[in-house]
CSV table of C-alpha atoms in Angstrom, one decimal:
chain,number,residue,atom,x,y,z
A,120,MET,CA,0.2,0.0,0.0
A,121,SER,CA,1.2,3.4,-1.0
A,122,ALA,CA,2.1,6.0,1.5
A,123,ALA,CA,0.5,9.5,1.6
A,124,PRO,CA,1.3,11.6,-0.9
A,125,LEU,CA,4.0,14.5,-0.6
A,126,SER,CA,2.6,17.5,-0.3
A,127,ILE,CA,5.4,20.4,-0.2
A,128,GLN,CA,3.6,23.2,2.3
A,129,THR,CA,4.0,26.6,1.5
A,130,PRO,CA,6.6,28.1,4.0
A,131,LYS,CA,4.6,29.8,6.8
A,132,HIS,CA,6.7,32.8,8.6
A,133,GLN,CA,7.3,32.6,12.1
A,134,GLU,CA,4.7,34.2,14.3
A,135,ALA,CA,5.5,37.3,15.7
A,136,GLY,CA,3.8,38.7,18.8
A,137,VAL,CA,1.0,41.0,18.2
A,138,SER,CA,2.0,44.0,20.5
A,139,SER,CA,5.9,43.4,20.6
A,140,ASP,CA,6.5,43.7,16.7
A,141,ILE,CA,3.2,45.6,15.7
A,142,ALA,CA,4.5,49.1,15.8
A,143,GLN,CA,7.9,47.9,13.9
A,144,LEU,CA,5.2,46.4,11.2
A,145,LYS,CA,3.2,49.7,11.1
A,146,SER,CA,6.6,51.9,10.3
A,147,ARG,CA,7.4,49.1,7.5
A,148,TYR,CA,3.9,49.8,5.9
A,149,ASN,CA,3.7,53.5,6.3
A,150,ALA,CA,7.2,53.7,5.1
A,151,ALA,CA,6.2,52.0,2.0
A,152,GLY,CA,3.0,53.7,1.4
A,153,GLN,CA,0.5,51.4,2.7
A,154,GLY,CA,-0.3,51.9,6.0
A,155,HIS,CA,-3.9,52.3,5.2
A,156,LEU,CA,-3.9,48.5,5.9
A,157,PHE,CA,-4.0,49.4,9.7
A,158,ASN,CA,-7.1,51.9,9.8
A,159,PHE,CA,-9.4,49.3,11.5
A,160,PHE,CA,-6.4,47.4,13.4
A,161,ASP,CA,-7.8,48.6,17.1
A,162,GLU,CA,-11.3,47.5,16.1
A,163,LEU,CA,-10.1,43.9,15.8
A,164,SER,CA,-10.6,41.0,18.1
A,165,GLN,CA,-6.9,39.9,19.2
A,166,GLU,CA,-7.3,36.7,16.9
A,167,GLN,CA,-8.0,38.8,14.0
A,168,GLN,CA,-5.1,41.2,14.7
A,169,GLN,CA,-3.3,38.3,15.0
A,170,GLN,CA,-4.2,36.9,11.8
A,171,LEU,CA,-3.5,40.2,9.8
A,172,ALA,CA,-0.5,40.8,11.2
A,173,ASP,CA,0.9,37.5,10.5
A,174,GLN,CA,-0.6,37.7,6.5
A,175,LEU,CA,1.3,41.6,6.6
A,176,GLU,CA,4.7,40.2,7.9
A,177,ALA,CA,4.5,37.3,5.5
A,178,LEU,CA,4.2,39.7,2.6
A,179,ASN,CA,7.1,41.7,1.0
A,180,VAL,CA,5.4,44.8,0.8
A,181,GLU,CA,8.7,46.4,-0.8
A,182,ARG,CA,8.8,43.6,-3.6
A,183,VAL,CA,4.9,44.3,-4.1
A,184,ASN,CA,5.3,48.3,-4.7
A,185,ARG,CA,8.2,47.1,-7.2
A,186,ILE,CA,6.3,44.8,-8.9
A,187,HIS,CA,2.9,47.3,-9.2
A,188,GLN,CA,5.7,50.0,-10.5
A,189,LYS,CA,6.9,48.1,-13.2
A,190,ALA,CA,3.7,47.0,-14.4
A,191,THR,CA,2.4,50.2,-14.7
A,192,THR,CA,5.2,52.2,-15.7
A,193,CYS,CA,7.0,50.1,-18.1
A,194,PRO,CA,5.7,51.0,-21.6
A,195,SER,CA,4.6,47.8,-23.8
A,196,PRO,CA,7.2,46.7,-26.1
A,197,MET,CA,4.4,46.9,-28.6
A,198,LEU,CA,3.7,50.5,-28.9
A,199,ASN,CA,6.2,51.1,-31.1
A,200,ASN,CA,7.0,50.0,-34.7
A,201,GLN,CA,5.6,46.4,-34.9
A,202,ALA,CA,7.6,45.5,-38.0
A,203,ALA,CA,10.8,46.3,-36.4
A,204,LEU,CA,10.0,44.5,-33.3
A,205,LEU,CA,8.5,40.9,-34.2
A,206,ALA,CA,10.4,38.5,-36.4
A,207,PRO,CA,9.3,35.0,-37.5
A,208,LEU,CA,10.9,32.2,-35.4
A,209,PRO,CA,14.3,31.3,-36.7
A,210,GLU,CA,14.0,27.7,-38.9
A,211,ASP,CA,17.2,25.8,-37.3
A,212,CYS,CA,15.0,26.3,-33.8
A,213,PHE,CA,11.7,25.0,-35.4
A,214,ASP,CA,10.8,21.8,-36.4
A,215,SER,CA,6.8,20.3,-37.5
A,216,THR,CA,5.5,16.8,-36.9
A,217,MET,CA,3.5,17.3,-39.6
A,218,GLU,CA,6.4,18.1,-42.1
A,219,ALA,CA,9.0,15.6,-40.5
A,220,SER,CA,9.7,12.2,-42.1
A,221,GLU,CA,8.2,8.8,-40.1
A,222,ASP,CA,12.2,7.9,-39.6
A,223,LYS,CA,12.8,11.8,-38.0
A,224,ILE,CA,9.5,11.3,-35.4
A,225,GLN,CA,10.9,7.6,-34.7
A,226,GLU,CA,14.4,9.2,-33.8
A,227,TRP,CA,12.9,11.8,-31.8
A,228,GLN,CA,10.7,9.3,-29.8
A,229,THR,CA,13.6,6.8,-29.3
A,230,ILE,CA,15.5,9.4,-27.4
A,231,GLY,CA,13.0,11.0,-25.4
A,232,MET,CA,12.1,7.0,-24.2
A,233,ASN,CA,15.7,6.8,-23.7
A,234,GLN,CA,15.4,9.6,-21.1
A,235,ILE,CA,12.4,8.4,-19.9
A,236,SER,CA,13.5,4.9,-19.1
A,237,GLN,CA,16.4,6.3,-17.3
A,238,ASN,CA,14.0,8.3,-14.6
A,239,LYS,CA,15.5,11.2,-16.2
A,240,VAL,CA,11.9,13.2,-17.0
A,241,ALA,CA,9.3,14.5,-14.5
A,242,VAL,CA,6.0,16.0,-15.4
A,243,ILE,CA,4.7,19.7,-14.1
A,244,LEU,CA,1.2,20.0,-14.3
A,245,LEU,CA,-0.5,23.5,-14.3
A,246,ALA,CA,-3.9,22.7,-12.4
A,247,GLY,CA,-4.7,25.7,-10.3
A,248,GLY,CA,-8.0,26.6,-12.1
A,249,GLN,CA,-11.5,26.0,-10.9
A,250,GLY,CA,-14.0,24.8,-13.1
A,251,THR,CA,-16.1,28.1,-12.6
A,252,ARG,CA,-17.0,28.8,-16.5
A,253,LEU,CA,-17.8,25.0,-16.8
A,254,GLY,CA,-20.8,25.6,-14.0
A,255,SER,CA,-18.8,23.6,-11.4
A,256,SER,CA,-17.0,24.8,-8.0
A,257,ALA,CA,-14.7,21.6,-8.1
A,258,PRO,CA,-10.8,21.7,-9.5
A,259,LYS,CA,-11.0,21.8,-13.5
A,260,GLY,CA,-9.1,18.5,-13.2
A,261,CYS,CA,-12.1,16.8,-11.5
A,262,TYR,CA,-14.2,17.6,-14.7
A,263,ASP,CA,-16.1,15.0,-16.4
A,264,ILE,CA,-16.1,15.7,-19.9
A,265,ASN,CA,-19.1,12.8,-20.7
A,266,LEU,CA,-16.9,10.2,-21.9
A,267,PRO,CA,-18.4,6.9,-21.9
A,268,SER,CA,-16.0,5.9,-19.2
A,269,SER,CA,-17.1,9.4,-17.0
A,270,LYS,CA,-13.3,9.8,-16.6
A,271,SER,CA,-12.1,12.9,-15.3
A,272,LEU,CA,-9.4,15.0,-16.6
A,273,PHE,CA,-6.9,14.0,-14.1
A,274,GLN,CA,-7.5,10.3,-14.5
A,275,ILE,CA,-7.1,10.5,-18.6
A,276,GLN,CA,-3.6,12.3,-17.6
A,277,ALA,CA,-2.9,9.6,-14.5
A,278,GLU,CA,-3.3,6.8,-17.3
A,279,ARG,CA,-1.2,8.1,-19.8
A,280,ILE,CA,1.6,8.3,-17.5
A,281,LEU,CA,0.8,4.8,-16.2
A,282,LYS,CA,1.3,3.6,-19.7
A,283,LEU,CA,4.1,5.4,-20.4
A,284,GLN,CA,6.1,4.2,-17.6
A,285,GLN,CA,5.0,0.9,-19.1
A,286,LEU,CA,6.2,1.4,-22.6
A,287,ALA,CA,9.5,3.0,-21.1
A,288,GLN,CA,10.4,-0.2,-19.1
A,289,GLN,CA,10.5,-2.2,-22.0
A,290,GLN,CA,13.3,-0.2,-23.4
A,291,PRO,CA,16.6,-1.8,-23.8
A,292,GLY,CA,18.7,-0.8,-20.8
A,293,ALA,CA,15.7,0.7,-18.7
A,294,VAL,CA,16.2,1.2,-14.8
A,295,PRO,CA,14.3,-1.3,-12.8
A,296,ASN,CA,11.4,0.5,-12.2
A,297,VAL,CA,10.7,3.5,-14.5
A,298,VAL,CA,8.7,6.3,-12.7
A,299,ILE,CA,7.6,9.8,-14.1
A,300,PRO,CA,7.5,11.7,-11.1
A,301,TRP,CA,4.1,13.9,-11.4
A,302,TYR,CA,4.4,17.4,-9.7
A,303,VAL,CA,0.7,19.2,-9.6
A,304,MET,CA,0.4,22.7,-8.8
A,305,THR,CA,-2.8,23.8,-7.1
A,306,SER,CA,-4.2,26.9,-5.9
A,307,GLY,CA,-4.7,27.6,-2.2
A,308,PRO,CA,-8.6,27.4,-2.7
A,309,THR,CA,-8.0,24.1,-4.6
A,310,ARG,CA,-5.5,22.3,-3.3
A,311,PRO,CA,-7.8,20.3,-0.6
A,312,ALA,CA,-9.9,19.2,-3.3
A,313,THR,CA,-7.2,18.0,-5.6
A,314,MET,CA,-5.4,16.3,-3.0
A,315,ALA,CA,-9.0,14.6,-1.6
A,316,PHE,CA,-10.1,13.7,-5.4
A,317,PHE,CA,-6.6,12.0,-6.1
A,318,GLN,CA,-6.9,10.2,-2.5
A,319,GLU,CA,-10.3,8.8,-3.3
A,320,ASN,CA,-9.4,7.8,-6.6
A,321,ASN,CA,-6.4,6.0,-5.6
A,322,TYR,CA,-4.4,7.9,-7.6
A,323,PHE,CA,-5.6,6.2,-10.4
A,324,GLY,CA,-3.2,3.7,-10.1
A,325,LEU,CA,0.1,5.6,-9.9
A,326,SER,CA,2.3,5.2,-6.5
A,327,SER,CA,1.5,8.3,-4.6
A,328,ASP,CA,5.2,8.5,-3.6
A,329,ASN,CA,5.7,10.0,-7.1
A,330,ILE,CA,2.7,12.3,-7.0
A,331,VAL,CA,3.9,15.8,-5.4
A,332,PHE,CA,1.1,18.4,-4.7
A,333,PHE,CA,2.7,22.0,-4.5
A,334,GLU,CA,1.1,25.4,-4.5
A,335,GLN,CA,1.2,28.6,-6.7
A,336,GLY,CA,1.8,31.8,-4.9
A,337,THR,CA,-0.5,34.9,-4.3
A,338,LEU,CA,-0.2,39.0,-4.7
A,339,PRO,CA,-2.3,41.4,-3.1
A,340,CYS,CA,-5.1,42.6,-5.4
A,341,MET,CA,-3.9,47.0,-5.7
A,342,THR,CA,-6.0,50.0,-6.7
A,343,PHE,CA,-5.2,51.4,-9.9
A,344,ASP,CA,-2.9,54.0,-8.0
A,345,GLY,CA,-1.0,51.1,-6.2
A,346,LYS,CA,-2.7,50.7,-2.6
A,347,ILE,CA,-3.4,47.0,-1.5
A,348,MET,CA,-6.8,46.4,-1.2
A,349,MET,CA,-8.5,44.7,1.7
A,350,GLU,CA,-11.2,41.9,1.2
A,351,SER,CA,-12.2,42.3,5.0
A,352,LYS,CA,-11.2,44.5,8.2
A,353,SER,CA,-8.6,41.5,8.9
A,354,GLN,CA,-7.6,40.3,5.5
A,355,ILE,CA,-5.8,41.8,2.3
A,356,ALA,CA,-7.2,40.8,-0.7
A,357,VAL,CA,-5.2,38.3,-2.8
A,358,ALA,CA,-5.1,36.6,-6.0
A,359,PRO,CA,-3.0,33.6,-7.4
A,360,ASP,CA,0.1,35.2,-9.2
A,361,GLY,CA,-0.8,33.7,-12.7
A,362,ASN,CA,0.5,30.6,-13.9
A,363,GLY,CA,3.8,31.8,-14.4
A,364,GLY,CA,4.3,32.1,-10.6
A,365,VAL,CA,5.1,28.1,-10.9
A,366,TYR,CA,8.7,29.1,-11.4
A,367,ALA,CA,9.0,31.0,-7.8
A,368,ALA,CA,6.7,28.0,-6.4
A,369,LEU,CA,8.9,25.2,-7.7
A,370,ARG,CA,12.0,26.7,-5.9
A,371,GLY,CA,10.0,28.1,-2.5
A,372,THR,CA,8.3,24.8,-1.9
A,373,GLY,CA,11.3,22.7,-2.3
A,374,VAL,CA,10.2,21.0,-5.3
A,375,LEU,CA,13.3,21.8,-7.3
A,376,SER,CA,15.3,20.1,-4.1
A,377,ASN,CA,12.9,17.1,-4.6
A,378,MET,CA,13.5,16.8,-8.5
A,379,ALA,CA,17.4,17.3,-7.5
A,380,GLU,CA,17.6,14.3,-5.3
A,381,ARG,CA,15.7,12.3,-8.0
A,382,LYS,CA,18.2,12.8,-10.5
A,383,ILE,CA,15.7,14.5,-12.5
A,384,GLU,CA,17.1,16.1,-16.0
A,385,TYR,CA,13.8,17.5,-18.2
A,386,LEU,CA,10.8,18.7,-17.6
A,387,HIS,CA,7.5,18.4,-19.1
A,388,ALA,CA,4.7,21.2,-17.9
A,389,TYR,CA,1.1,21.5,-19.5
A,390,CYS,CA,-2.3,23.1,-18.3
A,391,VAL,CA,-5.1,20.7,-17.3
A,392,ASP,CA,-7.8,21.9,-19.4
A,393,ASN,CA,-6.4,20.2,-22.5
A,394,CYS,CA,-8.0,16.5,-22.8
A,395,LEU,CA,-5.6,15.3,-25.5
A,396,VAL,CA,-2.3,16.4,-23.7
A,397,ARG,CA,0.5,13.8,-24.7
A,398,VAL,CA,1.7,13.8,-21.1
A,399,ALA,CA,5.7,13.6,-21.0
A,400,ASP,CA,5.4,13.3,-24.4
A,401,PRO,CA,8.8,11.3,-25.9
A,402,VAL,CA,8.5,12.7,-29.1
A,403,PHE,CA,8.6,16.3,-27.8
A,404,ILE,CA,11.2,15.4,-24.9
A,405,GLY,CA,13.8,13.8,-27.8
A,406,TYR,CA,13.5,16.7,-29.9
A,407,CYS,CA,14.7,19.0,-27.5
A,408,VAL,CA,17.0,16.7,-25.7
A,409,GLN,CA,18.7,16.5,-29.5
A,410,LYS,CA,18.2,19.9,-30.2
A,411,ASN,CA,20.3,20.3,-26.9
A,412,ALA,CA,17.8,23.2,-25.8
A,413,ASP,CA,17.1,24.4,-22.3
A,414,CYS,CA,13.6,25.5,-22.8
A,415,GLY,CA,11.0,24.1,-25.7
A,416,ALA,CA,7.6,24.9,-26.6
A,417,LYS,CA,5.2,22.8,-28.5
A,418,VAL,CA,2.8,24.9,-30.9
A,419,VAL,CA,0.0,24.4,-33.1
A,420,ARG,CA,-0.5,25.8,-36.6
A,421,LYS,CA,-2.5,28.8,-36.5
A,422,ASN,CA,-6.2,28.1,-38.1
A,423,ALA,CA,-6.3,31.6,-39.7
A,424,PRO,CA,-4.7,35.1,-39.1
A,425,ASP,CA,-7.2,36.7,-37.0
A,426,GLU,CA,-7.6,33.3,-34.4
A,427,PRO,CA,-7.4,35.1,-31.0
A,428,VAL,CA,-4.4,33.2,-30.3
A,429,GLY,CA,-1.0,34.0,-28.6
A,430,VAL,CA,2.1,33.1,-31.0
A,431,VAL,CA,5.7,32.4,-30.3
A,432,CYS,CA,8.2,34.5,-32.4
A,433,LEU,CA,11.0,36.7,-31.8
A,434,ARG,CA,10.3,40.2,-30.0
A,435,ASN,CA,13.3,42.4,-30.0
A,436,SER,CA,15.7,39.3,-31.4
A,437,ALA,CA,14.5,37.4,-28.0
A,438,PHE,CA,12.1,34.5,-28.0
A,439,ASN,CA,8.7,35.6,-26.9
A,440,VAL,CA,5.1,35.0,-27.1
A,441,VAL,CA,3.1,37.9,-28.3
A,442,GLU,CA,-0.8,38.2,-27.8
A,443,TYR,CA,-3.3,38.2,-30.4
A,444,SER,CA,-4.2,41.7,-29.3
A,445,GLU,CA,-0.8,42.8,-29.4
A,446,ILE,CA,-0.5,42.1,-33.1
A,447,ASP,CA,-1.3,44.1,-36.0
A,448,GLU,CA,-3.1,43.2,-39.2
A,449,ASP,CA,-0.1,43.3,-41.9
A,450,ILE,CA,1.9,41.1,-39.8
A,451,ALA,CA,-0.8,38.8,-38.6
A,452,HIS,CA,-1.5,38.2,-42.7
A,453,ALA,CA,2.4,37.8,-43.5
A,454,VAL,CA,3.0,34.7,-45.0
A,455,ASN,CA,6.3,32.9,-45.2
A,456,PRO,CA,7.1,32.7,-49.0
A,457,LYS,CA,9.2,29.7,-48.7
A,458,ASN,CA,6.2,27.4,-47.5
A,459,GLY,CA,3.1,29.6,-47.7
A,460,GLN,CA,2.1,29.0,-44.3
A,461,LEU,CA,1.9,32.2,-41.9
A,462,ALA,CA,5.0,33.8,-40.8
A,463,PHE,CA,4.0,34.3,-37.4
A,464,GLY,CA,1.8,31.0,-37.1
A,465,ALA,CA,3.1,29.2,-34.2
A,466,GLY,CA,0.2,28.9,-32.1
A,467,ASN,CA,1.1,29.2,-28.0
A,468,ILE,CA,-0.7,26.3,-26.1
A,469,ALA,CA,1.3,26.4,-22.8
A,470,ASN,CA,3.1,23.0,-23.1
A,471,HIS,CA,6.5,23.4,-22.4
A,472,PHE,CA,10.0,21.5,-22.0
A,473,TYR,CA,12.7,22.8,-19.6
A,474,THR,CA,16.3,21.2,-18.4
A,475,ILE,CA,16.2,21.5,-14.5
A,476,ASP,CA,19.5,23.4,-15.0
A,477,PHE,CA,17.5,26.1,-16.7
A,478,LEU,CA,14.6,26.0,-14.0
A,479,ASN,CA,17.3,26.7,-11.3
A,480,ARG,CA,18.6,29.4,-13.5
A,481,ILE,CA,15.5,31.3,-13.3
A,482,GLU,CA,16.1,32.8,-9.7
A,483,ALA,CA,18.8,35.1,-11.2
A,484,PHE,CA,16.8,36.9,-13.6
A,485,GLU,CA,13.1,36.8,-11.8
A,486,GLY,CA,13.6,40.3,-11.2
A,487,ASP,CA,13.4,41.1,-14.6
A,488,LEU,CA,10.3,39.0,-15.4
A,489,GLU,CA,7.1,41.0,-16.7
A,490,TYR,CA,4.1,41.2,-14.8
A,491,HIS,CA,0.8,41.7,-16.5
A,492,ILE,CA,-2.3,43.7,-15.3
A,493,ALA,CA,-5.3,42.1,-15.1
A,494,ARG,CA,-8.3,44.5,-14.7
A,495,LYS,CA,-11.3,43.3,-12.3
A,496,LYS,CA,-13.9,43.7,-10.2
A,497,ILE,CA,-12.7,43.1,-7.0
A,498,LYS,CA,-14.7,42.9,-3.9
A,499,THR,CA,-13.2,45.4,-1.3
A,500,VAL,CA,-13.6,47.2,2.0
A,501,ASP,CA,-13.9,51.0,1.7
A,502,MET,CA,-11.0,52.2,3.6
A,503,LYS,CA,-12.9,55.2,5.0
A,504,THR,CA,-16.3,53.7,6.4
A,505,GLY,CA,-15.2,49.9,6.8
A,506,ASP,CA,-18.1,49.0,4.3
A,507,ILE,CA,-18.1,45.9,2.0
A,508,ILE,CA,-18.0,47.0,-1.4
A,509,ALA,CA,-19.3,44.9,-4.5
A,510,PRO,CA,-18.0,46.8,-7.5
A,511,LYS,CA,-20.0,46.7,-10.8
A,512,ALA,CA,-16.8,48.0,-12.8
A,513,PRO,CA,-13.5,46.9,-12.7
A,514,ASN,CA,-12.1,48.9,-10.0
A,515,GLY,CA,-8.8,47.7,-8.8
A,516,MET,CA,-5.8,44.9,-10.4
A,517,LYS,CA,-4.7,41.5,-10.4
A,518,LEU,CA,-0.9,41.1,-11.2
A,519,GLU,CA,0.0,38.1,-12.9
A,520,MET,CA,3.1,36.5,-14.6
A,521,PHE,CA,2.7,34.1,-17.5
A,522,VAL,CA,4.6,30.7,-17.8
A,523,PHE,CA,6.2,31.9,-21.3
A,524,ASP,CA,7.6,35.2,-19.6
A,525,VAL,CA,11.0,33.1,-19.4
A,526,PHE,CA,11.1,32.6,-22.9
A,527,PRO,CA,13.5,35.7,-23.6
A,528,PHE,CA,16.2,34.3,-21.0
A,529,THR,CA,16.5,31.1,-23.0
A,530,GLU,CA,20.0,30.6,-24.5
A,531,ARG,CA,18.9,27.6,-26.7
A,532,MET,CA,15.1,27.4,-27.6
A,533,ALA,CA,13.4,24.9,-29.7
A,534,VAL,CA,9.8,24.9,-30.7
A,535,PHE,CA,7.9,22.2,-31.9
A,536,GLU,CA,4.9,22.2,-34.1
A,537,VAL,CA,2.2,19.5,-33.8
A,538,ASP,CA,-0.9,18.7,-35.3
A,539,ARG,CA,-3.8,20.3,-33.1
A,540,ARG,CA,-6.5,17.7,-34.1
A,541,GLU,CA,-4.3,14.9,-32.4
A,542,GLU,CA,-2.8,17.0,-29.3
A,543,PHE,CA,-4.7,20.0,-28.6
A,544,SER,CA,-8.5,20.4,-27.4
A,545,PRO,CA,-8.8,22.8,-24.5
A,546,LEU,CA,-11.7,22.8,-22.2
A,547,LYS,CA,-12.5,27.0,-21.8
A,548,ASN,CA,-16.2,27.3,-21.8
A,549,ALA,CA,-19.6,26.2,-20.4
A,550,PRO,CA,-21.2,23.1,-22.1
A,551,GLY,CA,-23.6,24.2,-25.2
A,552,SER,CA,-21.3,26.7,-26.2
A,553,GLY,CA,-20.0,25.0,-29.3
A,554,GLN,CA,-16.2,26.0,-29.1
A,555,ASP,CA,-13.5,24.6,-26.4
A,556,CYS,CA,-16.1,23.3,-24.2
A,557,PRO,CA,-17.2,19.6,-22.6
A,558,GLU,CA,-18.7,18.7,-25.6
A,559,THR,CA,-15.8,19.5,-28.6
A,560,SER,CA,-13.4,17.7,-25.9
A,561,ARG,CA,-15.3,14.6,-25.6
A,562,ARG,CA,-15.9,14.5,-29.5
A,563,ASP,CA,-12.1,15.2,-30.3
A,564,ILE,CA,-10.8,12.4,-27.9
A,565,LEU,CA,-13.7,10.0,-29.8
A,566,GLN,CA,-12.3,10.8,-33.2
A,567,GLN,CA,-8.9,10.5,-32.1
A,568,HIS,CA,-9.8,6.8,-30.9
A,569,VAL,CA,-11.2,6.2,-34.5
A,570,ARG,CA,-7.7,7.3,-36.3
A,571,PHE,CA,-6.0,5.2,-33.8
A,572,ILE,CA,-8.3,2.2,-35.1
A,573,GLU,CA,-7.9,3.1,-38.6
A,574,ALA,CA,-4.5,3.8,-38.8
A,575,ALA,CA,-4.0,0.5,-37.4
A,576,GLY,CA,-5.5,-0.9,-40.1
A,577,GLY,CA,-8.9,-1.7,-38.5
A,578,LYS,CA,-12.5,-0.9,-39.8
A,579,ILE,CA,-15.1,1.1,-37.4
A,580,VAL,CA,-18.5,-0.5,-38.0
A,581,ILE,CA,-21.3,2.0,-36.2
A,582,GLY,CA,-23.6,0.1,-34.1
A,583,GLU,CA,-27.6,0.8,-34.4
A,584,GLU,CA,-27.3,2.2,-30.4
A,585,ASP,CA,-24.6,4.3,-31.0
A,586,GLU,CA,-25.9,8.0,-30.6
A,587,GLN,CA,-22.5,9.4,-32.3
A,588,LEU,CA,-22.8,12.6,-30.1
A,589,GLU,CA,-21.1,15.6,-31.9
A,590,GLY,CA,-20.8,13.2,-34.6
A,591,ALA,CA,-18.2,11.0,-33.1
A,592,PRO,CA,-18.6,7.4,-32.9
A,593,SER,CA,-18.8,6.3,-29.5
A,594,LEU,CA,-15.6,4.4,-29.4
A,595,GLU,CA,-13.6,4.9,-26.2
A,596,LEU,CA,-10.1,3.1,-26.0
A,597,SER,CA,-8.5,3.6,-22.2
A,598,PRO,CA,-5.1,5.3,-22.2
A,599,LEU,CA,-3.8,2.1,-20.5
A,600,VAL,CA,-4.8,0.3,-24.0
A,601,THR,CA,-2.7,2.7,-26.1
A,602,TYR,CA,-0.6,5.9,-25.5
A,603,ALA,CA,-0.8,7.7,-28.9
A,604,GLY,CA,-2.1,4.8,-31.2
A,605,GLU,CA,0.6,2.3,-30.7
A,606,GLY,CA,0.6,-1.8,-30.1
A,607,LEU,CA,-2.9,-1.9,-32.0
A,608,ALA,CA,-2.0,-3.1,-35.6
A,609,GLU,CA,-1.3,-6.6,-34.2
A,610,ILE,CA,-4.8,-7.3,-32.6
A,611,VAL,CA,-7.0,-4.9,-35.2
A,612,ALA,CA,-5.5,-5.0,-38.5
A,613,GLY,CA,-7.8,-6.4,-41.0
A,614,LYS,CA,-10.5,-6.7,-38.3
A,615,SER,CA,-14.0,-4.7,-37.2
A,616,LEU,CA,-15.0,-3.2,-34.0
A,617,LYS,CA,-18.5,-2.6,-33.3
A,618,THR,CA,-19.8,0.7,-31.4
A,619,PRO,CA,-20.7,1.7,-29.1
A,620,LEU,CA,-17.5,0.4,-27.5
A,621,ARG,CA,-15.3,1.2,-24.5
A,622,VAL,CA,-12.1,-0.9,-23.9
A,623,ASN,CA,-10.0,-0.8,-21.0
A,624,SER,CA,-7.4,-3.4,-22.0
A,625,LEU,CA,-5.4,-5.0,-24.6
A,626,GLU,CA,-7.3,-8.5,-23.6
A,627,GLU,CA,-10.7,-6.4,-24.0
A,628,LEU,CA,-9.7,-5.1,-27.3
A,629,LYS,CA,-8.7,-8.9,-28.5
A,630,LEU,CA,-12.3,-9.9,-27.5
A,631,ALA,CA,-14.4,-7.2,-29.5
A,632,VAL,CA,-12.7,-7.5,-32.7
A,633,PHE,CA,-14.4,-9.7,-35.6
């Protein structure tokens, strides 16, 4: 029986006695222009005073002021002449699975599998989001996209890791027990529910020793003139610091040390809401390792010049992701004369490769990273009356860092284009919205499973009872059957399968063919 999972706690600052250090704390906050946070201090109970003092003691208020100053005073690099600032990706750092030969893809796959088989690869899952837009209060990874199996996103991804461990175990020279550690970043609010969900589901068959939960950081919400906001008289208003907060969280919670103990060399990081994600993808890892990259980005080809997606390209001669809203029309429509594709067509899907050395190096340039302002309606306390205000218009800002903000600091970047149909189907919107929603996620998985069978030489027969929701035959293959279509041909070639059909193992698949 596996032990309780490693749950790395966010370090707590030492408690200060309320009376002894409060004058010092007040003085520090007054000097930082944030003395208003003590406006209601004398009205609070001793317990509430302690709560507020602990929160203020733990906060590096000078750093918060620097972040706000930088975010609000540095002009966007896009305000000047774009044509001079932006450049397409250099050819030597870019490859595409849609253009590469089968032999080349196999070469990358072998390199990646060899690294996995030596326990050198781990996975970082960005799972801080809640399913609010999906009509669920649970963490997004718990969401059931209505597959025949009712599997959650977490379960689908866990089973891909399980299958990949099994495949890597078969590599010549593999270590006796192949493990792909899974580092799961939650937010404060989603952490207890995420850990409980994993526990209730017995860690989806993985060993809990190799699943590590850690928490992303927070930053105070601020008014437009730089004052920290309060959500109650005894608590400042905070918000997660964006998915780019992962880097400080990896270091501050001891995850990087845990990786060092395990002798991890390469990391694959991805967002929880992509149901087609190839977790620890050996082809992507092998490509980046062959390129000797310190950082890599998996991208998909933009559907159209005006598709609202960030683009991986060069900005001021450095790698970056430029948001759709920052690109003018001429640049968006520019075409690469060599292949007829969009010159700025590498759509960012928040799917990254890092070396452990690069992650360790981030601390040195962290002070230079950009923070982004999100203007929000933030429930807050009126600092004069103490009344709670529920605003109807944006009244403050949340400061966020994005996971791609480290790209300009890479020394050897690799960009890897994959087929969107096979690897990217994000879950963003409410059921029934028709785009990036539970129905499209379900359809995209089921249609992929049909392609897996057909590519292996099998035939799908649509049964009368198959409702074919969203036009997809109801054929679900567990990730434990196949990770990416491998291992099916010897069973299905020249045979047929009748839907609706749900297959949990290779044994079941053998029984289902006719």
